[in-house]
Amino acid sequence: HVQLVESGGGSVQAGGSLRLSCAASEYIFKNACMGWFRQAPGKEREGVAAIYTDASITHYSDSVKCRFTFSQDNAKDTVYLQMNDLKLEDTAMYYCAARPGGASGWVLDSENYSYWGQGTQVTVS
């Protein structure tokens, strides 16, 4: 049973920073593709960033590139999304997702992920 537990959301002023965490079950973390997705009210779920945990290879959407950084702590089976220079349009529910590292499909497409966390709200004002 794969578990993904997010934390770190909250409210911040524009230009500020937040760090999201996602703790994963150990057996999926060691060879997984993990992603962060977000969904604002009335909008489709959007892929923000992804990382291959066996090689720390990252991908970012154009909307967050150079502002967000995806990292991992192998000792804690946890990934982090450092979000800097937050903008009003970053306001959304953020979800952590995971899939086996060898799975195919674009890493920022939510349809390609099997496991999801419960979400954490990020509000920028």
Short mmCIF file of N, CA and C in Angstrom, two decimals:
data_model
loop_
_atom_site.label_atom_id
_atom_site.label_comp_id
_atom_site.label_asym_id
_atom_site.label_seq_id
_atom_site.Cartn_x
_atom_site.Cartn_y
_atom_site.Cartn_z
N HIS A 1 0.86 -1.18 0.00
CA HIS A 1 0.00 0.00 0.00
C HIS A 1 0.89 1.23 0.00
N VAL A 2 0.78 2.06 -1.04
CA VAL A 2 1.60 3.26 -1.16
C VAL A 2 0.94 4.41 -0.42
N GLN A 3 1.71 5.05 0.41
CA GLN A 3 1.21 6.24 1.11
C GLN A 3 2.03 7.45 0.76
N LEU A 4 1.37 8.55 0.49
CA LEU A 4 2.00 9.83 0.23
C LEU A 4 1.37 10.85 1.18
N VAL A 5 2.20 11.48 1.98
CA VAL A 5 1.68 12.42 2.97
C VAL A 5 2.33 13.77 2.75
N GLU A 6 1.51 14.74 2.35
CA GLU A 6 2.02 16.09 2.08
C GLU A 6 1.92 16.96 3.32
N SER A 7 2.78 17.96 3.35
CA SER A 7 2.70 18.98 4.39
C SER A 7 3.40 20.23 3.88
N GLY A 8 3.19 21.34 4.59
CA GLY A 8 3.94 22.55 4.28
C GLY A 8 3.16 23.64 3.58
N GLY A 9 1.91 23.39 3.24
CA GLY A 9 1.13 24.44 2.62
C GLY A 9 0.82 25.55 3.61
N GLY A 10 0.22 26.62 3.08
CA GLY A 10 -0.16 27.73 3.95
C GLY A 10 -0.44 28.97 3.14
N SER A 11 -0.48 30.08 3.84
CA SER A 11 -0.74 31.37 3.21
C SER A 11 0.52 32.21 3.23
N VAL A 12 0.75 32.91 2.14
CA VAL A 12 1.97 33.72 2.03
C VAL A 12 1.68 34.90 1.12
N GLN A 13 2.40 35.97 1.31
CA GLN A 13 2.25 37.13 0.44
C GLN A 13 3.02 36.91 -0.85
N ALA A 14 2.57 37.58 -1.88
CA ALA A 14 3.26 37.50 -3.17
C ALA A 14 4.73 37.86 -3.00
N GLY A 15 5.57 37.09 -3.65
CA GLY A 15 7.00 37.27 -3.52
C GLY A 15 7.63 36.42 -2.43
N GLY A 16 6.79 35.81 -1.61
CA GLY A 16 7.30 34.99 -0.52
C GLY A 16 7.61 33.58 -0.95
N SER A 17 7.93 32.74 0.06
CA SER A 17 8.36 31.36 -0.22
C SER A 17 7.63 30.39 0.69
N LEU A 18 7.49 29.17 0.19
CA LEU A 18 6.98 28.05 0.97
C LEU A 18 7.73 26.80 0.53
N ARG A 19 7.80 25.82 1.43
CA ARG A 19 8.36 24.53 1.06
C ARG A 19 7.35 23.43 1.36
N LEU A 20 7.00 22.69 0.35
CA LEU A 20 6.10 21.55 0.50
C LEU A 20 6.92 20.28 0.67
N SER A 21 6.40 19.38 1.49
CA SER A 21 7.05 18.09 1.71
C SER A 21 6.08 16.98 1.34
N CYS A 22 6.64 15.89 0.88
CA CYS A 22 5.84 14.70 0.58
C CYS A 22 6.63 13.48 1.04
N ALA A 23 6.14 12.84 2.07
CA ALA A 23 6.76 11.62 2.59
C ALA A 23 6.12 10.41 1.93
N ALA A 24 6.95 9.53 1.40
CA ALA A 24 6.45 8.39 0.64
C ALA A 24 6.81 7.07 1.31
N SER A 25 6.05 6.06 1.00
CA SER A 25 6.39 4.71 1.44
C SER A 25 7.75 4.35 0.86
N GLU A 26 8.57 3.72 1.68
CA GLU A 26 9.97 3.45 1.29
C GLU A 26 10.07 2.66 0.00
N TYR A 27 9.24 1.67 -0.17
CA TYR A 27 9.44 0.76 -1.28
C TYR A 27 9.11 1.39 -2.62
N ILE A 28 8.32 2.45 -2.65
CA ILE A 28 8.06 3.13 -3.92
C ILE A 28 9.09 4.21 -4.15
N PHE A 29 9.60 4.79 -3.05
CA PHE A 29 10.46 5.96 -3.17
C PHE A 29 11.77 5.64 -3.88
N LYS A 30 12.33 4.46 -3.65
CA LYS A 30 13.68 4.19 -4.13
C LYS A 30 13.78 4.16 -5.65
N ASN A 31 12.73 3.86 -6.34
CA ASN A 31 12.76 3.88 -7.81
C ASN A 31 11.41 4.36 -8.30
N ALA A 32 11.21 5.65 -8.22
CA ALA A 32 9.91 6.21 -8.55
C ALA A 32 10.08 7.49 -9.35
N CYS A 33 9.02 7.84 -10.00
CA CYS A 33 8.88 9.18 -10.53
C CYS A 33 7.83 9.85 -9.65
N MET A 34 8.21 10.94 -9.02
CA MET A 34 7.28 11.63 -8.14
C MET A 34 7.00 13.02 -8.70
N GLY A 35 5.78 13.42 -8.59
CA GLY A 35 5.39 14.69 -9.18
C GLY A 35 4.59 15.56 -8.21
N TRP A 36 4.63 16.83 -8.48
CA TRP A 36 3.75 17.78 -7.79
C TRP A 36 2.78 18.34 -8.82
N PHE A 37 1.53 18.32 -8.47
CA PHE A 37 0.48 18.84 -9.32
C PHE A 37 -0.32 19.86 -8.52
N ARG A 38 -1.00 20.73 -9.20
CA ARG A 38 -1.83 21.70 -8.50
C ARG A 38 -3.14 21.90 -9.25
N GLN A 39 -4.14 22.27 -8.48
CA GLN A 39 -5.45 22.50 -9.06
C GLN A 39 -6.11 23.67 -8.36
N ALA A 40 -6.39 24.69 -9.14
CA ALA A 40 -7.10 25.85 -8.64
C ALA A 40 -8.60 25.67 -8.91
N PRO A 41 -9.45 26.31 -8.15
CA PRO A 41 -10.89 26.17 -8.37
C PRO A 41 -11.28 26.49 -9.81
N GLY A 42 -12.04 25.61 -10.41
CA GLY A 42 -12.51 25.83 -11.77
C GLY A 42 -11.50 25.54 -12.85
N LYS A 43 -10.33 25.06 -12.46
CA LYS A 43 -9.29 24.79 -13.46
C LYS A 43 -8.89 23.32 -13.43
N GLU A 44 -8.28 22.88 -14.51
CA GLU A 44 -7.81 21.50 -14.58
C GLU A 44 -6.55 21.34 -13.74
N ARG A 45 -6.29 20.08 -13.35
CA ARG A 45 -5.08 19.80 -12.60
C ARG A 45 -3.87 20.01 -13.52
N GLU A 46 -2.87 20.68 -12.98
CA GLU A 46 -1.70 21.08 -13.76
C GLU A 46 -0.44 20.44 -13.18
N GLY A 47 0.37 19.86 -14.01
CA GLY A 47 1.66 19.32 -13.58
C GLY A 47 2.65 20.45 -13.37
N VAL A 48 3.30 20.46 -12.21
CA VAL A 48 4.21 21.54 -11.84
C VAL A 48 5.66 21.09 -11.94
N ALA A 49 5.97 19.94 -11.35
CA ALA A 49 7.35 19.47 -11.32
C ALA A 49 7.35 17.97 -11.09
N ALA A 50 8.43 17.33 -11.52
CA ALA A 50 8.58 15.90 -11.32
C ALA A 50 10.05 15.57 -11.10
N ILE A 51 10.28 14.45 -10.43
CA ILE A 51 11.65 14.01 -10.17
C ILE A 51 11.72 12.49 -10.24
N TYR A 52 12.77 11.99 -10.88
CA TYR A 52 13.07 10.57 -10.83
C TYR A 52 13.97 10.35 -9.62
N THR A 53 13.50 9.61 -8.64
CA THR A 53 14.21 9.53 -7.38
C THR A 53 15.50 8.72 -7.46
N ASP A 54 15.65 7.86 -8.45
CA ASP A 54 16.88 7.08 -8.52
C ASP A 54 18.03 7.88 -9.10
N ALA A 55 17.74 8.98 -9.77
CA ALA A 55 18.80 9.76 -10.41
C ALA A 55 18.67 11.25 -10.15
N SER A 56 17.66 11.64 -9.42
CA SER A 56 17.40 13.06 -9.11
C SER A 56 17.26 13.91 -10.37
N ILE A 57 16.69 13.34 -11.40
CA ILE A 57 16.42 14.10 -12.63
C ILE A 57 15.09 14.80 -12.48
N THR A 58 15.08 16.09 -12.75
CA THR A 58 13.88 16.89 -12.53
C THR A 58 13.33 17.47 -13.82
N HIS A 59 12.03 17.74 -13.80
CA HIS A 59 11.33 18.42 -14.88
C HIS A 59 10.43 19.47 -14.26
N TYR A 60 10.27 20.59 -14.94
CA TYR A 60 9.43 21.67 -14.43
C TYR A 60 8.53 22.20 -15.55
N SER A 61 7.35 22.66 -15.15
CA SER A 61 6.52 23.35 -16.11
C SER A 61 7.10 24.75 -16.34
N ASP A 62 6.78 25.32 -17.47
CA ASP A 62 7.29 26.66 -17.78
C ASP A 62 6.81 27.70 -16.78
N SER A 63 5.66 27.46 -16.19
CA SER A 63 5.08 28.45 -15.27
C SER A 63 5.85 28.56 -13.95
N VAL A 64 6.64 27.55 -13.62
CA VAL A 64 7.34 27.58 -12.33
C VAL A 64 8.85 27.47 -12.48
N LYS A 65 9.31 27.23 -13.69
CA LYS A 65 10.74 27.06 -13.91
C LYS A 65 11.49 28.28 -13.39
N CYS A 66 12.59 28.03 -12.72
CA CYS A 66 13.46 29.05 -12.13
C CYS A 66 12.91 29.61 -10.82
N ARG A 67 11.70 29.24 -10.44
CA ARG A 67 11.14 29.70 -9.15
C ARG A 67 10.99 28.53 -8.18
N PHE A 68 10.67 27.36 -8.69
CA PHE A 68 10.44 26.19 -7.86
C PHE A 68 11.60 25.22 -8.02
N THR A 69 11.94 24.52 -6.94
CA THR A 69 13.00 23.53 -6.97
C THR A 69 12.53 22.25 -6.30
N PHE A 70 12.69 21.15 -7.01
CA PHE A 70 12.29 19.84 -6.52
C PHE A 70 13.54 19.14 -6.01
N SER A 71 13.50 18.64 -4.78
CA SER A 71 14.65 17.94 -4.22
C SER A 71 14.18 16.73 -3.43
N GLN A 72 15.12 15.91 -3.00
CA GLN A 72 14.76 14.70 -2.27
C GLN A 72 15.73 14.45 -1.15
N ASP A 73 15.24 13.76 -0.12
CA ASP A 73 16.06 13.31 1.00
C ASP A 73 15.88 11.80 1.08
N ASN A 74 16.86 11.07 0.59
CA ASN A 74 16.73 9.62 0.52
C ASN A 74 16.63 8.98 1.91
N ALA A 75 17.26 9.59 2.89
CA ALA A 75 17.22 9.03 4.24
C ALA A 75 15.83 9.10 4.84
N LYS A 76 15.03 10.05 4.37
CA LYS A 76 13.69 10.24 4.93
C LYS A 76 12.58 9.82 3.96
N ASP A 77 12.97 9.32 2.77
CA ASP A 77 11.97 8.94 1.77
C ASP A 77 11.00 10.10 1.52
N THR A 78 11.56 11.26 1.40
CA THR A 78 10.76 12.49 1.30
C THR A 78 11.25 13.35 0.15
N VAL A 79 10.32 13.94 -0.55
CA VAL A 79 10.66 14.92 -1.56
C VAL A 79 10.13 16.28 -1.12
N TYR A 80 10.76 17.31 -1.66
CA TYR A 80 10.42 18.67 -1.27
C TYR A 80 10.22 19.52 -2.54
N LEU A 81 9.31 20.46 -2.41
CA LEU A 81 9.14 21.45 -3.46
C LEU A 81 9.35 22.81 -2.83
N GLN A 82 10.49 23.40 -3.09
CA GLN A 82 10.79 24.75 -2.61
C GLN A 82 10.20 25.73 -3.60
N MET A 83 9.31 26.57 -3.12
CA MET A 83 8.62 27.52 -3.99
C MET A 83 9.02 28.93 -3.59
N ASN A 84 9.69 29.62 -4.49
CA ASN A 84 10.15 30.99 -4.25
C ASN A 84 9.43 31.96 -5.17
N ASP A 85 9.46 33.22 -4.80
CA ASP A 85 8.85 34.28 -5.62
C ASP A 85 7.42 33.89 -6.00
N LEU A 86 6.66 33.53 -5.00
CA LEU A 86 5.30 33.06 -5.27
C LEU A 86 4.43 34.18 -5.83
N LYS A 87 3.56 33.79 -6.74
CA LYS A 87 2.67 34.72 -7.42
C LYS A 87 1.22 34.36 -7.10
N LEU A 88 0.34 35.31 -7.33
CA LEU A 88 -1.08 35.07 -7.06
C LEU A 88 -1.57 33.83 -7.80
N GLU A 89 -1.08 33.63 -9.01
CA GLU A 89 -1.54 32.51 -9.83
C GLU A 89 -1.01 31.16 -9.35
N ASP A 90 -0.15 31.17 -8.34
CA ASP A 90 0.31 29.90 -7.76
C ASP A 90 -0.68 29.36 -6.73
N THR A 91 -1.68 30.14 -6.39
CA THR A 91 -2.69 29.71 -5.43
C THR A 91 -3.44 28.49 -5.97
N ALA A 92 -3.43 27.40 -5.19
CA ALA A 92 -4.06 26.16 -5.62
C ALA A 92 -3.92 25.12 -4.52
N MET A 93 -4.62 24.01 -4.69
CA MET A 93 -4.35 22.83 -3.89
C MET A 93 -3.22 22.08 -4.58
N TYR A 94 -2.20 21.75 -3.82
CA TYR A 94 -1.05 21.05 -4.36
C TYR A 94 -1.08 19.58 -3.94
N TYR A 95 -0.86 18.71 -4.91
CA TYR A 95 -0.89 17.27 -4.67
C TYR A 95 0.44 16.64 -5.04
N CYS A 96 0.87 15.73 -4.18
CA CYS A 96 2.02 14.88 -4.48
C CYS A 96 1.52 13.61 -5.13
N ALA A 97 2.25 13.12 -6.12
CA ALA A 97 1.86 11.90 -6.80
C ALA A 97 3.10 11.06 -7.07
N ALA A 98 2.87 9.78 -7.28
CA ALA A 98 3.99 8.88 -7.53
C ALA A 98 3.60 7.80 -8.52
N ARG A 99 4.58 7.30 -9.20
CA ARG A 99 4.40 6.16 -10.09
C ARG A 99 5.72 5.42 -10.12
N PRO A 100 5.73 4.16 -10.50
CA PRO A 100 7.00 3.44 -10.60
C PRO A 100 7.95 4.13 -11.57
N GLY A 101 9.24 4.07 -11.27
CA GLY A 101 10.22 4.78 -12.07
C GLY A 101 10.24 4.37 -13.53
N GLY A 102 9.88 3.15 -13.81
CA GLY A 102 9.92 2.66 -15.19
C GLY A 102 8.65 2.89 -15.98
N ALA A 103 7.67 3.51 -15.38
CA ALA A 103 6.40 3.75 -16.07
C ALA A 103 6.58 4.76 -17.19
N SER A 104 5.77 4.62 -18.23
CA SER A 104 5.90 5.51 -19.38
C SER A 104 4.89 6.64 -19.30
N GLY A 105 5.02 7.58 -20.21
CA GLY A 105 4.12 8.71 -20.27
C GLY A 105 4.75 9.97 -19.72
N TRP A 106 4.30 11.10 -20.21
CA TRP A 106 4.88 12.39 -19.81
C TRP A 106 4.75 12.59 -18.31
N VAL A 107 5.82 13.03 -17.69
CA VAL A 107 5.88 13.08 -16.24
C VAL A 107 5.01 14.19 -15.65
N LEU A 108 4.59 15.15 -16.43
CA LEU A 108 3.75 16.22 -15.90
C LEU A 108 2.28 16.03 -16.30
N ASP A 109 1.94 14.82 -16.73
CA ASP A 109 0.56 14.51 -17.06
C ASP A 109 -0.02 13.68 -15.92
N SER A 110 -1.02 14.20 -15.25
CA SER A 110 -1.57 13.53 -14.08
C SER A 110 -2.15 12.16 -14.41
N GLU A 111 -2.53 11.94 -15.65
CA GLU A 111 -3.10 10.66 -16.05
C GLU A 111 -2.10 9.52 -15.91
N ASN A 112 -0.83 9.86 -15.83
CA ASN A 112 0.22 8.84 -15.79
C ASN A 112 0.67 8.49 -14.38
N TYR A 113 -0.07 8.93 -13.39
CA TYR A 113 0.30 8.65 -12.00
C TYR A 113 -0.75 7.78 -11.32
N SER A 114 -0.26 6.85 -10.51
CA SER A 114 -1.15 5.88 -9.86
C SER A 114 -1.48 6.24 -8.42
N TYR A 115 -0.57 6.93 -7.77
CA TYR A 115 -0.72 7.17 -6.34
C TYR A 115 -0.74 8.66 -6.05
N TRP A 116 -1.62 9.04 -5.14
CA TRP A 116 -1.84 10.45 -4.84
C TRP A 116 -1.93 10.70 -3.34
N GLY A 117 -1.42 11.86 -2.94
CA GLY A 117 -1.60 12.31 -1.57
C GLY A 117 -2.91 13.04 -1.42
N GLN A 118 -3.16 13.53 -0.23
CA GLN A 118 -4.44 14.16 0.07
C GLN A 118 -4.48 15.63 -0.32
N GLY A 119 -3.34 16.22 -0.58
CA GLY A 119 -3.29 17.61 -1.00
C GLY A 119 -3.00 18.56 0.14
N THR A 120 -2.39 19.67 -0.20
CA THR A 120 -2.12 20.74 0.76
C THR A 120 -2.35 22.07 0.07
N GLN A 121 -3.04 22.97 0.76
CA GLN A 121 -3.45 24.24 0.15
C GLN A 121 -2.33 25.27 0.22
N VAL A 122 -2.12 25.94 -0.90
CA VAL A 122 -1.20 27.07 -0.96
C VAL A 122 -2.00 28.29 -1.41
N THR A 123 -1.96 29.34 -0.61
CA THR A 123 -2.69 30.57 -0.92
C THR A 123 -1.72 31.73 -0.94
N VAL A 124 -1.68 32.44 -2.05
CA VAL A 124 -0.81 33.59 -2.21
C VAL A 124 -1.67 34.84 -2.35
N SER A 125 -1.39 35.83 -1.52
CA SER A 125 -2.21 37.04 -1.56
C SER A 125 -1.36 38.30 -1.70
#
